Amino acid sequence: MKDHQKIILVGDGAVGSSYAFACVNLSIGQEFGIIDIDKDRTIGDAMDLSHAVPFSTPKK
């Protein structure tokens, strides 16, 4: 499991959520942690990202 990458994102504003979406689309990282003061927005973005995972291309 040496290739197992974890990403922690601090700040889930416009830039943070765009960065997380880009990481999912590029198959960068296997686990994501998102930290933000607005809990509801963070939960919503996490749900959006989990729904996008099946449509992302697998890492080769």
Short mmCIF file of N, CA and C in Angstrom, two decimals:
data_model
loop_
_atom_site.label_atom_id
_atom_site.label_comp_id
_atom_site.label_asym_id
_atom_site.label_seq_id
_atom_site.Cartn_x
_atom_site.Cartn_y
_atom_site.Cartn_z
N MET A 1 0.81 -1.19 0.00
CA MET A 1 0.00 0.00 0.00
C MET A 1 0.85 1.26 0.00
N LYS A 2 2.02 1.23 -0.55
CA LYS A 2 2.87 2.42 -0.53
C LYS A 2 2.36 3.51 -1.47
N ASP A 3 1.48 3.18 -2.41
CA ASP A 3 0.95 4.17 -3.32
C ASP A 3 -0.35 4.78 -2.82
N HIS A 4 -0.78 4.44 -1.62
CA HIS A 4 -2.03 4.96 -1.06
C HIS A 4 -1.80 6.39 -0.58
N GLN A 5 -2.44 7.36 -1.24
CA GLN A 5 -2.22 8.77 -0.92
C GLN A 5 -3.45 9.36 -0.24
N LYS A 6 -3.20 10.14 0.80
CA LYS A 6 -4.27 10.84 1.51
C LYS A 6 -4.07 12.34 1.32
N ILE A 7 -5.17 13.04 1.08
CA ILE A 7 -5.12 14.49 0.89
C ILE A 7 -6.02 15.14 1.92
N ILE A 8 -5.48 16.13 2.64
CA ILE A 8 -6.25 16.92 3.58
C ILE A 8 -6.37 18.32 3.00
N LEU A 9 -7.59 18.77 2.82
CA LEU A 9 -7.86 20.08 2.25
C LEU A 9 -8.39 20.99 3.36
N VAL A 10 -7.67 22.09 3.62
CA VAL A 10 -8.09 23.05 4.63
C VAL A 10 -8.68 24.25 3.91
N GLY A 11 -9.97 24.45 4.05
CA GLY A 11 -10.67 25.53 3.38
C GLY A 11 -11.47 24.99 2.20
N ASP A 12 -12.78 25.12 2.28
CA ASP A 12 -13.64 24.56 1.25
C ASP A 12 -14.43 25.66 0.54
N GLY A 13 -13.73 26.74 0.22
CA GLY A 13 -14.36 27.80 -0.55
C GLY A 13 -14.33 27.45 -2.03
N ALA A 14 -14.40 28.46 -2.87
CA ALA A 14 -14.42 28.24 -4.32
C ALA A 14 -13.13 27.56 -4.79
N VAL A 15 -12.00 28.01 -4.30
CA VAL A 15 -10.72 27.44 -4.73
C VAL A 15 -10.54 26.03 -4.16
N GLY A 16 -10.86 25.85 -2.90
CA GLY A 16 -10.70 24.54 -2.26
C GLY A 16 -11.57 23.47 -2.90
N SER A 17 -12.83 23.80 -3.17
CA SER A 17 -13.72 22.81 -3.77
C SER A 17 -13.32 22.53 -5.22
N SER A 18 -12.80 23.53 -5.93
CA SER A 18 -12.31 23.31 -7.29
C SER A 18 -11.08 22.41 -7.28
N TYR A 19 -10.20 22.62 -6.30
CA TYR A 19 -9.01 21.79 -6.16
C TYR A 19 -9.40 20.33 -5.87
N ALA A 20 -10.35 20.15 -4.97
CA ALA A 20 -10.80 18.79 -4.64
C ALA A 20 -11.41 18.12 -5.86
N PHE A 21 -12.22 18.85 -6.62
CA PHE A 21 -12.84 18.29 -7.83
C PHE A 21 -11.78 17.91 -8.86
N ALA A 22 -10.75 18.75 -9.01
CA ALA A 22 -9.66 18.44 -9.95
C ALA A 22 -8.91 17.19 -9.50
N CYS A 23 -8.68 17.04 -8.21
CA CYS A 23 -7.99 15.85 -7.70
C CYS A 23 -8.80 14.59 -7.99
N VAL A 24 -10.11 14.67 -7.84
CA VAL A 24 -10.97 13.51 -8.12
C VAL A 24 -10.93 13.18 -9.61
N ASN A 25 -11.03 14.20 -10.46
CA ASN A 25 -11.02 13.96 -11.91
C ASN A 25 -9.70 13.41 -12.41
N LEU A 26 -8.61 13.78 -11.76
CA LEU A 26 -7.29 13.30 -12.17
C LEU A 26 -6.87 12.04 -11.42
N SER A 27 -7.76 11.53 -10.57
CA SER A 27 -7.49 10.33 -9.76
C SER A 27 -6.24 10.50 -8.90
N ILE A 28 -6.11 11.67 -8.31
CA ILE A 28 -5.00 11.95 -7.39
C ILE A 28 -5.51 11.71 -5.97
N GLY A 29 -4.89 10.81 -5.27
CA GLY A 29 -5.28 10.51 -3.90
C GLY A 29 -6.39 9.49 -3.81
N GLN A 30 -6.33 8.68 -2.78
CA GLN A 30 -7.35 7.67 -2.55
C GLN A 30 -8.28 8.06 -1.41
N GLU A 31 -7.84 8.97 -0.55
CA GLU A 31 -8.66 9.43 0.57
C GLU A 31 -8.56 10.95 0.65
N PHE A 32 -9.70 11.58 0.92
CA PHE A 32 -9.74 13.03 1.05
C PHE A 32 -10.32 13.40 2.41
N GLY A 33 -9.74 14.40 3.03
CA GLY A 33 -10.29 14.99 4.23
C GLY A 33 -10.49 16.47 3.95
N ILE A 34 -11.68 16.98 4.20
CA ILE A 34 -11.98 18.39 3.94
C ILE A 34 -12.34 19.06 5.26
N ILE A 35 -11.63 20.14 5.58
CA ILE A 35 -11.83 20.86 6.83
C ILE A 35 -12.27 22.28 6.52
N ASP A 36 -13.39 22.71 7.10
CA ASP A 36 -13.87 24.07 6.89
C ASP A 36 -14.80 24.43 8.04
N ILE A 37 -14.96 25.71 8.29
CA ILE A 37 -15.83 26.16 9.37
C ILE A 37 -17.31 25.97 9.04
N ASP A 38 -17.65 25.99 7.75
CA ASP A 38 -19.05 25.81 7.31
C ASP A 38 -19.30 24.32 7.08
N LYS A 39 -19.78 23.66 8.12
CA LYS A 39 -19.95 22.20 8.10
C LYS A 39 -20.93 21.75 7.01
N ASP A 40 -22.04 22.46 6.84
CA ASP A 40 -23.04 22.06 5.85
C ASP A 40 -22.49 22.11 4.43
N ARG A 41 -21.73 23.16 4.12
CA ARG A 41 -21.13 23.26 2.78
C ARG A 41 -20.12 22.13 2.56
N THR A 42 -19.34 21.85 3.58
CA THR A 42 -18.33 20.79 3.48
C THR A 42 -18.98 19.43 3.26
N ILE A 43 -20.05 19.16 3.97
CA ILE A 43 -20.77 17.89 3.78
C ILE A 43 -21.34 17.82 2.38
N GLY A 44 -21.92 18.92 1.90
CA GLY A 44 -22.47 18.95 0.54
C GLY A 44 -21.41 18.73 -0.52
N ASP A 45 -20.25 19.38 -0.36
CA ASP A 45 -19.17 19.19 -1.33
C ASP A 45 -18.63 17.76 -1.28
N ALA A 46 -18.55 17.18 -0.09
CA ALA A 46 -18.09 15.79 0.03
C ALA A 46 -19.05 14.85 -0.68
N MET A 47 -20.35 15.11 -0.55
CA MET A 47 -21.34 14.29 -1.24
C MET A 47 -21.22 14.46 -2.76
N ASP A 48 -21.02 15.70 -3.21
CA ASP A 48 -20.84 15.94 -4.65
C ASP A 48 -19.62 15.19 -5.18
N LEU A 49 -18.53 15.23 -4.43
CA LEU A 49 -17.31 14.53 -4.86
C LEU A 49 -17.52 13.02 -4.90
N SER A 50 -18.23 12.50 -3.91
CA SER A 50 -18.47 11.05 -3.90
C SER A 50 -19.33 10.62 -5.08
N HIS A 51 -20.20 11.51 -5.54
CA HIS A 51 -21.02 11.19 -6.71
C HIS A 51 -20.22 11.32 -8.01
N ALA A 52 -19.14 12.10 -8.00
CA ALA A 52 -18.32 12.28 -9.20
C ALA A 52 -17.31 11.16 -9.40
N VAL A 53 -16.98 10.44 -8.33
CA VAL A 53 -15.95 9.40 -8.40
C VAL A 53 -16.22 8.34 -9.47
N PRO A 54 -17.44 7.83 -9.63
CA PRO A 54 -17.65 6.79 -10.66
C PRO A 54 -17.40 7.28 -12.08
N PHE A 55 -17.43 8.59 -12.29
CA PHE A 55 -17.23 9.13 -13.63
C PHE A 55 -15.80 9.58 -13.90
N SER A 56 -14.93 9.50 -12.89
CA SER A 56 -13.54 9.89 -13.09
C SER A 56 -12.77 8.73 -13.72
N THR A 57 -11.73 9.07 -14.44
CA THR A 57 -10.94 8.04 -15.11
C THR A 57 -10.01 7.38 -14.10
N PRO A 58 -9.82 6.08 -14.20
CA PRO A 58 -8.93 5.39 -13.25
C PRO A 58 -7.47 5.76 -13.49
N LYS A 59 -6.70 5.80 -12.42
CA LYS A 59 -5.28 6.10 -12.50
C LYS A 59 -4.55 4.91 -13.09
N LYS A 60 -3.66 5.16 -14.03
CA LYS A 60 -2.92 4.07 -14.69
C LYS A 60 -1.53 3.96 -14.15
#
